[in-house]
GROMACS .gro file of C-alpha atoms in nm:
model
  513
    1UNK     CA    1   4.204 -15.231 -11.196
    2UNK     CA    2   4.543 -15.336 -11.343
    3UNK     CA    3   4.557 -15.015 -11.557
    4UNK     CA    4   4.503 -14.806 -11.241
    5UNK     CA    5   4.788 -14.980 -11.063
    6UNK     CA    6   5.022 -14.913 -11.361
    7UNK     CA    7   4.924 -14.546 -11.368
    8UNK     CA    8   4.991 -14.508 -10.996
    9UNK     CA    9   5.337 -14.673 -11.040
   10UNK     CA   10   5.426 -14.431 -11.316
   11UNK     CA   11   5.332 -14.129 -11.113
   12UNK     CA   12   5.523 -14.248 -10.811
   13UNK     CA   13   5.832 -14.310 -11.022
   14UNK     CA   14   5.821 -13.952 -11.150
   15UNK     CA   15   5.783 -13.813 -10.795
   16UNK     CA   16   6.072 -14.016 -10.650
   17UNK     CA   17   6.407 -13.988 -10.822
   18UNK     CA   18   6.534 -14.279 -10.616
   19UNK     CA   19   6.293 -14.515 -10.781
   20UNK     CA   20   6.385 -14.405 -11.134
   21UNK     CA   21   6.761 -14.432 -11.073
   22UNK     CA   22   6.784 -14.800 -10.992
   23UNK     CA   23   6.922 -14.901 -11.327
   24UNK     CA   24   7.313 -14.906 -11.335
   25UNK     CA   25   7.539 -14.958 -11.635
   26UNK     CA   26   7.856 -15.156 -11.590
   27UNK     CA   27   8.127 -15.226 -11.840
   28UNK     CA   28   8.178 -15.589 -11.940
   29UNK     CA   29   8.521 -15.600 -11.774
   30UNK     CA   30   8.376 -15.484 -11.447
   31UNK     CA   31   8.097 -15.738 -11.463
   32UNK     CA   32   8.337 -16.024 -11.540
   33UNK     CA   33   8.594 -15.928 -11.280
   34UNK     CA   34   8.351 -15.848 -10.996
   35UNK     CA   35   8.281 -16.123 -10.750
   36UNK     CA   36   7.933 -16.259 -10.793
   37UNK     CA   37   7.784 -16.238 -10.447
   38UNK     CA   38   7.410 -16.290 -10.396
   39UNK     CA   39   7.220 -15.972 -10.324
   40UNK     CA   40   6.970 -15.947 -10.050
   41UNK     CA   41   6.617 -15.924 -10.199
   42UNK     CA   42   6.508 -15.721  -9.887
   43UNK     CA   43   6.783 -15.463  -9.949
   44UNK     CA   44   6.695 -15.435 -10.315
   45UNK     CA   45   6.331 -15.387 -10.248
   46UNK     CA   46   6.395 -15.149  -9.962
   47UNK     CA   47   6.626 -14.922 -10.165
   48UNK     CA   48   6.356 -14.899 -10.440
   49UNK     CA   49   6.095 -14.757 -10.196
   50UNK     CA   50   6.029 -14.388 -10.140
   51UNK     CA   51   6.151 -14.433  -9.779
   52UNK     CA   52   6.505 -14.501  -9.913
   53UNK     CA   53   6.528 -14.168 -10.091
   54UNK     CA   54   6.618 -13.950  -9.790
   55UNK     CA   55   6.878 -14.209  -9.678
   56UNK     CA   56   7.039 -14.209 -10.022
   57UNK     CA   57   7.063 -13.833 -10.016
   58UNK     CA   58   7.214 -13.846  -9.668
   59UNK     CA   59   7.478 -14.091  -9.792
   60UNK     CA   60   7.544 -13.860 -10.089
   61UNK     CA   61   7.582 -13.560  -9.858
   62UNK     CA   62   7.828 -13.752  -9.631
   63UNK     CA   63   8.027 -13.854  -9.940
   64UNK     CA   64   8.041 -13.495 -10.057
   65UNK     CA   65   8.146 -13.373  -9.715
   66UNK     CA   66   8.428 -13.627  -9.706
   67UNK     CA   67   8.543 -13.512 -10.045
   68UNK     CA   68   8.533 -13.149  -9.922
   69UNK     CA   69   8.741 -13.238  -9.612
   70UNK     CA   70   8.989 -13.416  -9.838
   71UNK     CA   71   9.015 -13.100 -10.049
   72UNK     CA   72   9.120 -12.900  -9.737
   73UNK     CA   73   9.361 -13.163  -9.612
   74UNK     CA   74   9.561 -13.212  -9.932
   75UNK     CA   75   9.921 -13.198  -9.799
   76UNK     CA   76  10.267 -13.261  -9.931
   77UNK     CA   77  10.410 -13.574  -9.766
   78UNK     CA   78  10.721 -13.383  -9.676
   79UNK     CA   79  10.520 -13.136  -9.461
   80UNK     CA   80  10.506 -13.401  -9.185
   81UNK     CA   81  10.889 -13.400  -9.171
   82UNK     CA   82  10.955 -13.025  -9.149
   83UNK     CA   83  10.944 -12.812  -8.828
   84UNK     CA   84  10.690 -12.563  -8.945
   85UNK     CA   85  10.418 -12.814  -9.051
   86UNK     CA   86  10.527 -13.115  -8.844
   87UNK     CA   87  10.239 -13.055  -8.597
   88UNK     CA   88   9.904 -12.915  -8.710
   89UNK     CA   89   9.746 -12.880  -8.364
   90UNK     CA   90   9.760 -12.506  -8.337
   91UNK     CA   91   9.466 -12.272  -8.269
   92UNK     CA   92   9.381 -11.903  -8.250
   93UNK     CA   93   9.541 -11.869  -7.911
   94UNK     CA   94   9.873 -12.018  -8.028
   95UNK     CA   95   9.865 -11.788  -8.325
   96UNK     CA   96   9.804 -11.477  -8.108
   97UNK     CA   97  10.103 -11.582  -7.884
   98UNK     CA   98  10.341 -11.625  -8.179
   99UNK     CA   99  10.232 -11.293  -8.342
  100UNK     CA  100  10.261 -11.098  -8.018
  101UNK     CA  101  10.600 -11.239  -7.930
  102UNK     CA  102  10.736 -11.161  -8.277
  103UNK     CA  103  10.534 -10.847  -8.349
  104UNK     CA  104  10.647 -10.650  -8.042
  105UNK     CA  105  11.017 -10.638  -8.004
  106UNK     CA  106  11.329 -10.424  -8.024
  107UNK     CA  107  11.195 -10.263  -8.345
  108UNK     CA  108  10.920 -10.097  -8.138
  109UNK     CA  109  11.182  -9.930  -7.917
  110UNK     CA  110  11.323  -9.719  -8.209
  111UNK     CA  111  10.983  -9.593  -8.332
  112UNK     CA  112  11.026  -9.249  -8.166
  113UNK     CA  113  11.331  -9.200  -8.386
  114UNK     CA  114  11.099  -9.180  -8.686
  115UNK     CA  115  10.911  -8.898  -8.524
  116UNK     CA  116  11.233  -8.694  -8.492
  117UNK     CA  117  11.245  -8.659  -8.870
  118UNK     CA  118  10.866  -8.669  -8.946
  119UNK     CA  119  10.733  -8.446  -8.662
  120UNK     CA  120  10.414  -8.482  -8.470
  121UNK     CA  121  10.149  -8.468  -8.745
  122UNK     CA  122  10.328  -8.667  -9.021
  123UNK     CA  123  10.466  -8.911  -8.766
  124UNK     CA  124  10.119  -9.004  -8.636
  125UNK     CA  125   9.972  -9.013  -8.991
  126UNK     CA  126  10.242  -9.236  -9.122
  127UNK     CA  127  10.223  -9.468  -8.819
  128UNK     CA  128   9.844  -9.506  -8.856
  129UNK     CA  129   9.870  -9.553  -9.235
  130UNK     CA  130  10.139  -9.818  -9.205
  131UNK     CA  131   9.942 -10.003  -8.940
  132UNK     CA  132   9.621 -10.016  -9.149
  133UNK     CA  133   9.815 -10.105  -9.471
  134UNK     CA  134  10.002 -10.396  -9.314
  135UNK     CA  135   9.676 -10.521  -9.148
  136UNK     CA  136   9.512 -10.529  -9.493
  137UNK     CA  137   9.801 -10.722  -9.648
  138UNK     CA  138   9.798 -10.954  -9.353
  139UNK     CA  139   9.436 -11.035  -9.431
  140UNK     CA  140   9.531 -11.104  -9.793
  141UNK     CA  141   9.800 -11.351  -9.686
  142UNK     CA  142   9.562 -11.534  -9.457
  143UNK     CA  143   9.304 -11.569  -9.731
  144UNK     CA  144   9.567 -11.696  -9.979
  145UNK     CA  145   9.694 -11.965  -9.750
  146UNK     CA  146   9.458 -12.227  -9.886
  147UNK     CA  147   9.417 -12.252 -10.258
  148UNK     CA  148   9.103 -12.374 -10.435
  149UNK     CA  149   9.282 -12.692 -10.531
  150UNK     CA  150   9.336 -12.780 -10.163
  151UNK     CA  151   9.707 -12.704 -10.145
  152UNK     CA  152   9.810 -12.515  -9.833
  153UNK     CA  153  10.084 -12.251  -9.878
  154UNK     CA  154  10.246 -12.289  -9.536
  155UNK     CA  155  10.552 -12.086  -9.631
  156UNK     CA  156  10.578 -11.737  -9.776
  157UNK     CA  157  10.830 -11.854 -10.037
  158UNK     CA  158  10.588 -12.128 -10.160
  159UNK     CA  159  10.304 -11.878 -10.203
  160UNK     CA  160  10.539 -11.642 -10.393
  161UNK     CA  161  10.643 -11.928 -10.624
  162UNK     CA  162  10.272 -12.025 -10.682
  163UNK     CA  163  10.186 -11.665 -10.769
  164UNK     CA  164  10.489 -11.555 -10.970
  165UNK     CA  165  10.637 -11.876 -11.097
  166UNK     CA  166  10.915 -12.086 -10.949
  167UNK     CA  167  11.214 -11.886 -11.074
  168UNK     CA  168  11.068 -11.535 -11.034
  169UNK     CA  169  10.914 -11.617 -10.695
  170UNK     CA  170  11.246 -11.735 -10.561
  171UNK     CA  171  11.423 -11.432 -10.706
  172UNK     CA  172  11.177 -11.194 -10.543
  173UNK     CA  173  11.116 -11.352 -10.204
  174UNK     CA  174  11.401 -11.583 -10.105
  175UNK     CA  175  11.665 -11.320 -10.023
  176UNK     CA  176  11.431 -11.078  -9.833
  177UNK     CA  177  11.283 -11.357  -9.629
  178UNK     CA  178  11.613 -11.517  -9.535
  179UNK     CA  179  11.767 -11.171  -9.485
  180UNK     CA  180  11.482 -11.066  -9.261
  181UNK     CA  181  11.481 -11.385  -9.057
  182UNK     CA  182  11.858 -11.413  -9.026
  183UNK     CA  183  11.918 -11.042  -8.974
  184UNK     CA  184  11.655 -11.029  -8.705
  185UNK     CA  185  11.815 -11.318  -8.518
  186UNK     CA  186  12.152 -11.143  -8.539
  187UNK     CA  187  12.006 -10.822  -8.405
  188UNK     CA  188  11.833 -11.012  -8.128
  189UNK     CA  189  12.168 -11.153  -8.018
  190UNK     CA  190  12.304 -10.798  -8.000
  191UNK     CA  191  12.007 -10.664  -7.813
  192UNK     CA  192  11.967 -10.960  -7.582
  193UNK     CA  193  12.340 -10.996  -7.507
  194UNK     CA  194  12.386 -10.625  -7.447
  195UNK     CA  195  12.087 -10.613  -7.217
  196UNK     CA  196  12.204 -10.914  -7.019
  197UNK     CA  197  12.525 -10.719  -6.957
  198UNK     CA  198  12.329 -10.419  -6.831
  199UNK     CA  199  12.108 -10.640  -6.611
  200UNK     CA  200  12.416 -10.797  -6.452
  201UNK     CA  201  12.567 -10.460  -6.382
  202UNK     CA  202  12.248 -10.333  -6.222
  203UNK     CA  203  12.197 -10.645  -6.007
  204UNK     CA  204  12.560 -10.682  -5.906
  205UNK     CA  205  12.596 -10.308  -5.819
  206UNK     CA  206  12.903 -10.083  -5.808
  207UNK     CA  207  13.075 -10.278  -5.532
  208UNK     CA  208  13.054 -10.610  -5.717
  209UNK     CA  209  13.363 -10.827  -5.669
  210UNK     CA  210  13.277 -11.059  -5.960
  211UNK     CA  211  13.483 -10.999  -6.275
  212UNK     CA  212  13.243 -10.874  -6.544
  213UNK     CA  213  13.215 -11.056  -6.872
  214UNK     CA  214  13.294 -10.871  -7.200
  215UNK     CA  215  13.019 -10.790  -7.449
  216UNK     CA  216  13.131 -11.075  -7.673
  217UNK     CA  217  13.103 -11.318  -7.387
  218UNK     CA  218  12.756 -11.198  -7.304
  219UNK     CA  219  12.661 -11.245  -7.670
  220UNK     CA  220  12.787 -11.603  -7.632
  221UNK     CA  221  12.578 -11.660  -7.319
  222UNK     CA  222  12.264 -11.539  -7.492
  223UNK     CA  223  12.339 -11.744  -7.807
  224UNK     CA  224  12.390 -12.066  -7.606
  225UNK     CA  225  12.062 -12.018  -7.428
  226UNK     CA  226  11.889 -11.947  -7.761
  227UNK     CA  227  12.037 -12.260  -7.918
  228UNK     CA  228  11.922 -12.471  -7.621
  229UNK     CA  229  11.565 -12.344  -7.658
  230UNK     CA  230  11.583 -12.401  -8.038
  231UNK     CA  231  11.599 -12.778  -7.979
  232UNK     CA  232  11.210 -12.783  -7.936
  233UNK     CA  233  11.107 -12.983  -8.238
  234UNK     CA  234  10.863 -12.761  -8.426
  235UNK     CA  235  10.679 -12.427  -8.439
  236UNK     CA  236  10.377 -12.557  -8.263
  237UNK     CA  237  10.586 -12.685  -7.969
  238UNK     CA  238  10.716 -12.336  -7.891
  239UNK     CA  239  10.367 -12.199  -7.815
  240UNK     CA  240  10.450 -12.180  -7.446
  241UNK     CA  241  10.772 -11.997  -7.518
  242UNK     CA  242  10.578 -11.754  -7.735
  243UNK     CA  243  10.326 -11.700  -7.457
  244UNK     CA  244  10.608 -11.600  -7.218
  245UNK     CA  245  10.758 -11.382  -7.492
  246UNK     CA  246  10.423 -11.210  -7.554
  247UNK     CA  247  10.370 -11.137  -7.181
  248UNK     CA  248  10.723 -10.998  -7.144
  249UNK     CA  249  10.692 -10.784  -7.460
  250UNK     CA  250  10.368 -10.620  -7.342
  251UNK     CA  251  10.512 -10.574  -6.992
  252UNK     CA  252  10.838 -10.400  -7.089
  253UNK     CA  253  10.663 -10.179  -7.342
  254UNK     CA  254  10.418 -10.068  -7.077
  255UNK     CA  255  10.694 -10.017  -6.819
  256UNK     CA  256  10.911  -9.806  -7.053
  257UNK     CA  257  10.640  -9.568  -7.179
  258UNK     CA  258  10.472  -9.533  -6.838
  259UNK     CA  259  10.802  -9.450  -6.666
  260UNK     CA  260  10.894  -9.207  -6.942
  261UNK     CA  261  10.562  -9.024  -6.926
  262UNK     CA  262  10.551  -9.019  -6.542
  263UNK     CA  263  10.900  -8.860  -6.528
  264UNK     CA  264  10.785  -8.596  -6.777
  265UNK     CA  265  10.964  -8.426  -7.062
  266UNK     CA  266  11.334  -8.355  -7.047
  267UNK     CA  267  11.454  -7.996  -6.982
  268UNK     CA  268  11.476  -7.795  -7.301
  269UNK     CA  269  11.316  -8.074  -7.502
  270UNK     CA  270  11.295  -8.000  -7.872
  271UNK     CA  271  11.053  -8.136  -8.126
  272UNK     CA  272  11.175  -7.953  -8.433
  273UNK     CA  273  11.288  -8.188  -8.711
  274UNK     CA  274  11.665  -8.151  -8.758
  275UNK     CA  275  11.762  -7.960  -9.069
  276UNK     CA  276  12.013  -8.127  -9.299
  277UNK     CA  277  12.285  -7.951  -9.497
  278UNK     CA  278  12.070  -7.983  -9.807
  279UNK     CA  279  11.715  -8.062  -9.917
  280UNK     CA  280  11.825  -8.403 -10.047
  281UNK     CA  281  11.959  -8.496  -9.702
  282UNK     CA  282  11.636  -8.396  -9.528
  283UNK     CA  283  11.434  -8.589  -9.787
  284UNK     CA  284  11.640  -8.898  -9.740
  285UNK     CA  285  11.615  -8.868  -9.362
  286UNK     CA  286  11.234  -8.874  -9.400
  287UNK     CA  287  11.268  -9.191  -9.613
  288UNK     CA  288  11.482  -9.344  -9.342
  289UNK     CA  289  11.212  -9.263  -9.085
  290UNK     CA  290  10.955  -9.440  -9.305
  291UNK     CA  291  11.187  -9.739  -9.311
  292UNK     CA  292  11.194  -9.747  -8.932
  293UNK     CA  293  10.814  -9.747  -8.921
  294UNK     CA  294  10.800 -10.024  -9.181
  295UNK     CA  295  11.055 -10.228  -8.991
  296UNK     CA  296  10.838 -10.198  -8.674
  297UNK     CA  297  10.557 -10.382  -8.854
  298UNK     CA  298  10.767 -10.658  -9.011
  299UNK     CA  299  10.664 -11.016  -8.952
  300UNK     CA  300  10.446 -11.104  -9.256
  301UNK     CA  301  10.707 -11.362  -9.354
  302UNK     CA  302  10.586 -11.560  -9.045
  303UNK     CA  303  10.211 -11.537  -9.088
  304UNK     CA  304  10.171 -11.827  -9.333
  305UNK     CA  305  10.407 -12.037  -9.132
  306UNK     CA  306  10.202 -11.979  -8.815
  307UNK     CA  307   9.876 -12.053  -9.005
  308UNK     CA  308  10.037 -12.376  -9.130
  309UNK     CA  309  10.034 -12.514  -8.775
  310UNK     CA  310   9.652 -12.509  -8.766
  311UNK     CA  311   9.413 -12.784  -8.874
  312UNK     CA  312   9.168 -12.702  -9.152
  313UNK     CA  313   8.849 -12.860  -9.284
  314UNK     CA  314   8.539 -12.752  -9.480
  315UNK     CA  315   8.344 -12.623  -9.182
  316UNK     CA  316   8.635 -12.461  -8.992
  317UNK     CA  317   8.904 -12.352  -9.240
  318UNK     CA  318   9.221 -12.228  -9.085
  319UNK     CA  319   9.177 -11.872  -9.208
  320UNK     CA  320   8.891 -11.817  -8.958
  321UNK     CA  321   9.088 -11.906  -8.652
  322UNK     CA  322   9.399 -11.734  -8.783
  323UNK     CA  323   9.217 -11.411  -8.843
  324UNK     CA  324   9.066 -11.415  -8.490
  325UNK     CA  325   9.411 -11.463  -8.343
  326UNK     CA  326   9.556 -11.187  -8.560
  327UNK     CA  327   9.284 -10.938  -8.470
  328UNK     CA  328   9.341 -10.998  -8.103
  329UNK     CA  329   9.721 -10.986  -8.138
  330UNK     CA  330   9.723 -10.666  -8.341
  331UNK     CA  331   9.486 -10.493  -8.097
  332UNK     CA  332   9.741 -10.556  -7.825
  333UNK     CA  333  10.028 -10.452  -8.055
  334UNK     CA  334   9.857 -10.122  -8.135
  335UNK     CA  335   9.807 -10.054  -7.763
  336UNK     CA  336  10.181 -10.111  -7.713
  337UNK     CA  337  10.336  -9.940  -8.020
  338UNK     CA  338  10.132  -9.622  -8.035
  339UNK     CA  339  10.184  -9.514  -7.673
  340UNK     CA  340  10.553  -9.613  -7.699
  341UNK     CA  341  10.612  -9.402  -8.016
  342UNK     CA  342  10.401  -9.103  -7.915
  343UNK     CA  343  10.486  -9.105  -7.541
  344UNK     CA  344  10.851  -9.159  -7.607
  345UNK     CA  345  10.874  -8.872  -7.849
  346UNK     CA  346  10.679  -8.653  -7.607
  347UNK     CA  347  10.914  -8.732  -7.321
  348UNK     CA  348  11.255  -8.712  -7.508
  349UNK     CA  349  11.192  -8.529  -7.830
  350UNK     CA  350  11.504  -8.525  -8.055
  351UNK     CA  351  11.722  -8.654  -7.767
  352UNK     CA  352  11.629  -9.018  -7.819
  353UNK     CA  353  11.950  -9.223  -7.855
  354UNK     CA  354  11.976  -9.393  -8.192
  355UNK     CA  355  12.104  -9.716  -8.038
  356UNK     CA  356  11.819  -9.922  -7.887
  357UNK     CA  357  11.595  -9.611  -7.877
  358UNK     CA  358  11.366  -9.604  -7.574
  359UNK     CA  359  11.559  -9.867  -7.377
  360UNK     CA  360  11.881  -9.657  -7.401
  361UNK     CA  361  11.680  -9.342  -7.315
  362UNK     CA  362  11.553  -9.514  -6.992
  363UNK     CA  363  11.907  -9.602  -6.889
  364UNK     CA  364  12.052  -9.264  -6.990
  365UNK     CA  365  11.797  -9.020  -6.850
  366UNK     CA  366  11.632  -9.209  -6.565
  367UNK     CA  367  11.897  -9.442  -6.423
  368UNK     CA  368  11.944  -9.230  -6.108
  369UNK     CA  369  11.583  -9.112  -6.048
  370UNK     CA  370  11.411  -9.444  -6.104
  371UNK     CA  371  11.410  -9.760  -5.885
  372UNK     CA  372  11.681 -10.004  -5.982
  373UNK     CA  373  11.420 -10.279  -5.951
  374UNK     CA  374  11.212 -10.128  -6.235
  375UNK     CA  375  11.515 -10.088  -6.457
  376UNK     CA  376  11.646 -10.434  -6.384
  377UNK     CA  377  11.301 -10.583  -6.440
  378UNK     CA  378  11.268 -10.401  -6.772
  379UNK     CA  379  11.610 -10.540  -6.881
  380UNK     CA  380  11.518 -10.890  -6.779
  381UNK     CA  381  11.188 -10.874  -6.975
  382UNK     CA  382  11.372 -10.753  -7.285
  383UNK     CA  383  11.612 -11.045  -7.262
  384UNK     CA  384  11.334 -11.302  -7.220
  385UNK     CA  385  11.138 -11.156  -7.516
  386UNK     CA  386  11.448 -11.156  -7.728
  387UNK     CA  387  11.506 -11.526  -7.653
  388UNK     CA  388  11.149 -11.622  -7.751
  389UNK     CA  389  11.148 -11.402  -8.065
  390UNK     CA  390  11.474 -11.565  -8.174
  391UNK     CA  391  11.289 -11.905  -8.189
  392UNK     CA  392  11.015 -11.777  -8.413
  393UNK     CA  393  11.230 -11.585  -8.656
  394UNK     CA  394  11.483 -11.876  -8.678
  395UNK     CA  395  11.214 -12.131  -8.761
  396UNK     CA  396  11.191 -12.050  -9.135
  397UNK     CA  397  11.567 -12.086  -9.156
  398UNK     CA  398  11.557 -12.421  -8.976
  399UNK     CA  399  11.272 -12.529  -9.203
  400UNK     CA  400  11.468 -12.435  -9.516
  401UNK     CA  401  11.783 -12.614  -9.406
  402UNK     CA  402  11.595 -12.937  -9.321
  403UNK     CA  403  11.394 -12.927  -9.644
  404UNK     CA  404  11.720 -12.961  -9.839
  405UNK     CA  405  11.789 -13.283  -9.660
  406UNK     CA  406  11.432 -13.425  -9.696
  407UNK     CA  407  11.427 -13.348 -10.066
  408UNK     CA  408  11.759 -13.522 -10.131
  409UNK     CA  409  11.710 -13.815  -9.897
  410UNK     CA  410  11.325 -13.839  -9.913
  411UNK     CA  411  11.303 -13.912  -9.540
  412UNK     CA  412  11.280 -13.709  -9.213
  413UNK     CA  413  11.581 -13.527  -9.081
  414UNK     CA  414  11.742 -13.732  -8.802
  415UNK     CA  415  11.750 -13.576  -8.457
  416UNK     CA  416  12.128 -13.541  -8.441
  417UNK     CA  417  12.135 -13.362  -8.771
  418UNK     CA  418  11.854 -13.130  -8.665
  419UNK     CA  419  12.046 -13.039  -8.352
  420UNK     CA  420  12.360 -12.983  -8.552
  421UNK     CA  421  12.183 -12.758  -8.807
  422UNK     CA  422  12.028 -12.541  -8.540
  423UNK     CA  423  12.349 -12.516  -8.348
  424UNK     CA  424  12.531 -12.419  -8.670
  425UNK     CA  425  12.283 -12.139  -8.742
  426UNK     CA  426  12.311 -12.006  -8.393
  427UNK     CA  427  12.689 -12.001  -8.412
  428UNK     CA  428  12.675 -11.831  -8.749
  429UNK     CA  429  12.443 -11.567  -8.619
  430UNK     CA  430  12.676 -11.515  -8.324
  431UNK     CA  431  12.973 -11.472  -8.559
  432UNK     CA  432  12.786 -11.205  -8.761
  433UNK     CA  433  12.682 -11.024  -8.440
  434UNK     CA  434  13.043 -11.007  -8.325
  435UNK     CA  435  13.195 -10.928  -8.663
  436UNK     CA  436  12.938 -10.660  -8.762
  437UNK     CA  437  12.815 -10.499  -8.438
  438UNK     CA  438  12.700 -10.186  -8.621
  439UNK     CA  439  12.405 -10.370  -8.779
  440UNK     CA  440  12.179 -10.230  -8.504
  441UNK     CA  441  12.212  -9.890  -8.663
  442UNK     CA  442  12.070 -10.015  -8.993
  443UNK     CA  443  11.707 -10.045  -8.888
  444UNK     CA  444  11.596  -9.820  -9.177
  445UNK     CA  445  11.787 -10.018  -9.438
  446UNK     CA  446  11.655 -10.348  -9.306
  447UNK     CA  447  11.301 -10.212  -9.307
  448UNK     CA  448  11.338 -10.092  -9.665
  449UNK     CA  449  11.453 -10.436  -9.786
  450UNK     CA  450  11.174 -10.612  -9.597
  451UNK     CA  451  10.909 -10.363  -9.696
  452UNK     CA  452  10.793 -10.540 -10.015
  453UNK     CA  453  10.737 -10.860  -9.810
  454UNK     CA  454  10.495 -10.665  -9.594
  455UNK     CA  455  10.327 -10.407  -9.812
  456UNK     CA  456  10.375 -10.495 -10.179
  457UNK     CA  457  10.402 -10.866 -10.253
  458UNK     CA  458  10.071 -10.969 -10.091
  459UNK     CA  459   9.883 -10.731 -10.323
  460UNK     CA  460  10.049 -10.866 -10.634
  461UNK     CA  461  10.001 -11.224 -10.524
  462UNK     CA  462   9.629 -11.158 -10.467
  463UNK     CA  463   9.592 -11.023 -10.817
  464UNK     CA  464   9.786 -11.317 -10.973
  465UNK     CA  465   9.601 -11.590 -10.783
  466UNK     CA  466   9.249 -11.458 -10.729
  467UNK     CA  467   9.243 -11.270 -11.063
  468UNK     CA  468   8.986 -11.002 -10.981
  469UNK     CA  469   8.802 -10.835 -11.267
  470UNK     CA  470   9.025 -10.582 -11.453
  471UNK     CA  471   8.964 -10.220 -11.343
  472UNK     CA  472   8.736 -10.331 -11.059
  473UNK     CA  473   8.783 -10.172 -10.721
  474UNK     CA  474   8.966 -10.479 -10.586
  475UNK     CA  475   9.200 -10.484 -10.889
  476UNK     CA  476   9.280 -10.115 -10.873
  477UNK     CA  477   9.330 -10.115 -10.495
  478UNK     CA  478   9.576 -10.401 -10.498
  479UNK     CA  479   9.772 -10.270 -10.799
  480UNK     CA  480   9.792  -9.926 -10.646
  481UNK     CA  481   9.910 -10.047 -10.308
  482UNK     CA  482  10.156 -10.291 -10.464
  483UNK     CA  483  10.320 -10.030 -10.688
  484UNK     CA  484  10.322  -9.773 -10.410
  485UNK     CA  485  10.485 -10.028 -10.181
  486UNK     CA  486  10.766 -10.098 -10.433
  487UNK     CA  487  10.828  -9.727 -10.490
  488UNK     CA  488  10.835  -9.668 -10.116
  489UNK     CA  489  11.082  -9.958 -10.069
  490UNK     CA  490  11.321  -9.806 -10.321
  491UNK     CA  491  11.292  -9.466 -10.154
  492UNK     CA  492  11.348  -9.613  -9.807
  493UNK     CA  493  11.655  -9.807  -9.915
  494UNK     CA  494  11.798  -9.504 -10.092
  495UNK     CA  495  11.724  -9.280  -9.795
  496UNK     CA  496  11.886  -9.528  -9.553
  497UNK     CA  497  12.204  -9.553  -9.761
  498UNK     CA  498  12.216  -9.171  -9.799
  499UNK     CA  499  12.169  -9.121  -9.420
  500UNK     CA  500  12.451  -9.372  -9.355
  501UNK     CA  501  12.680  -9.185  -9.592
  502UNK     CA  502  12.583  -8.836  -9.470
  503UNK     CA  503  12.573  -8.899  -9.094
  504UNK     CA  504  12.824  -9.171  -9.080
  505UNK     CA  505  12.834  -9.500  -8.879
  506UNK     CA  506  13.120  -9.622  -8.665
  507UNK     CA  507  13.225  -9.935  -8.849
  508UNK     CA  508  13.402 -10.127  -8.575
  509UNK     CA  509  13.449 -10.488  -8.687
  510UNK     CA  510  13.492 -10.762  -8.425
  511UNK     CA  511  13.463 -10.504  -8.146
  512UNK     CA  512  13.105 -10.505  -7.999
  513UNK     CA  513  13.052 -10.238  -7.738
   0.00000   0.00000   0.00000
């Protein structure tokens, strides 16, 4: 009888791993230092039974889940002090608001200018190709936001440094990012301030007795309003501002292209690409047109920052919500940009004004045959969208300025200093807008400089970080797109400079008109 009991115990110990794993080895130091508390005999006997095995597995699964959550929430302690990552309560809706507000803007108004040099067929092909290309690189950035070690790259510059090294990453990405953010804010002051002036003239009317402000003074009014809104603490807190900006962007795009198409084409409209004095000039004009299209899809320098405002864990990583928000936002962007570019070129052809594009065309060609209410409403919507876009594009600059302080002092930036830094940046952008008012004519050049940020660097960073198998489809695709993006950037910058030299720009310093 005793032999049968022993045999049953051996079989049950083989069947239940919990029963065979009750022996633990401790080092002598641990045994000596550990407090000797009496163990419950009931607990010891219970944990050695087959019933305890599922419970032990459950505890092990919970422990593994907590470790996985910790892996996704590994953060730098300074992230809680900086405006981009100060609040991680964002979601897919907030991301869509930010992307729509920044993705549709004044750069969309000049898209028909690209068609004047590319023509119908190549204009549509290049527009579709650029849209699909930048959507792919956007997906790459979203996937690269969270590394396997748990570090979240909540800034484009940090991801570039992780992929290319600290020195090379700064060299490649710092200037284009700051140039794109700061240059966009300067241009928004010009667009917003100039449009406020037009709005005032329309509302006040010809018999207005009020003395009108100068263009510089309207720039100042816009800048003061933008600085006031910039006092919102972090990127997540401006979600409401971005929602208003998104609504106004969609509204004024729809108004402009609907009015233009309802009014029909201009008399004697021409769609023939202008012929330059030489083949080189025509070629460089085409490159400049590609830069305008690339500039219309800028904004990748903000994607990682927007994703950094989202929470992330093992079951719901931030890339899922971010991609949902991006897909919705870019569907709306496509419904705005494509009709604006194609409809605007159909209505005005080569007569589109180079300054502000479709907005100037609306004022120039339909000011007298369109209701003043519609024109005034369009102007007001452009101003509101410019104010909201200013907040998003200025946020990386604010974050970079405050990070200098937190690194040196190892503490959060005080409120008074944060207000001073944001006011200083707004005043500096205002100074550049007044001193260099011709920057609005450099959309092609700005697009060429920012093009690697959008089309080339994400492909190279994917190869460096994910390390796909050499000569695989993934490896070849990203290397091809990355090299093509760099070559295209050089061509666009060269073409923009050549167009400036050949066609000329009125360099009027400190004299905005």
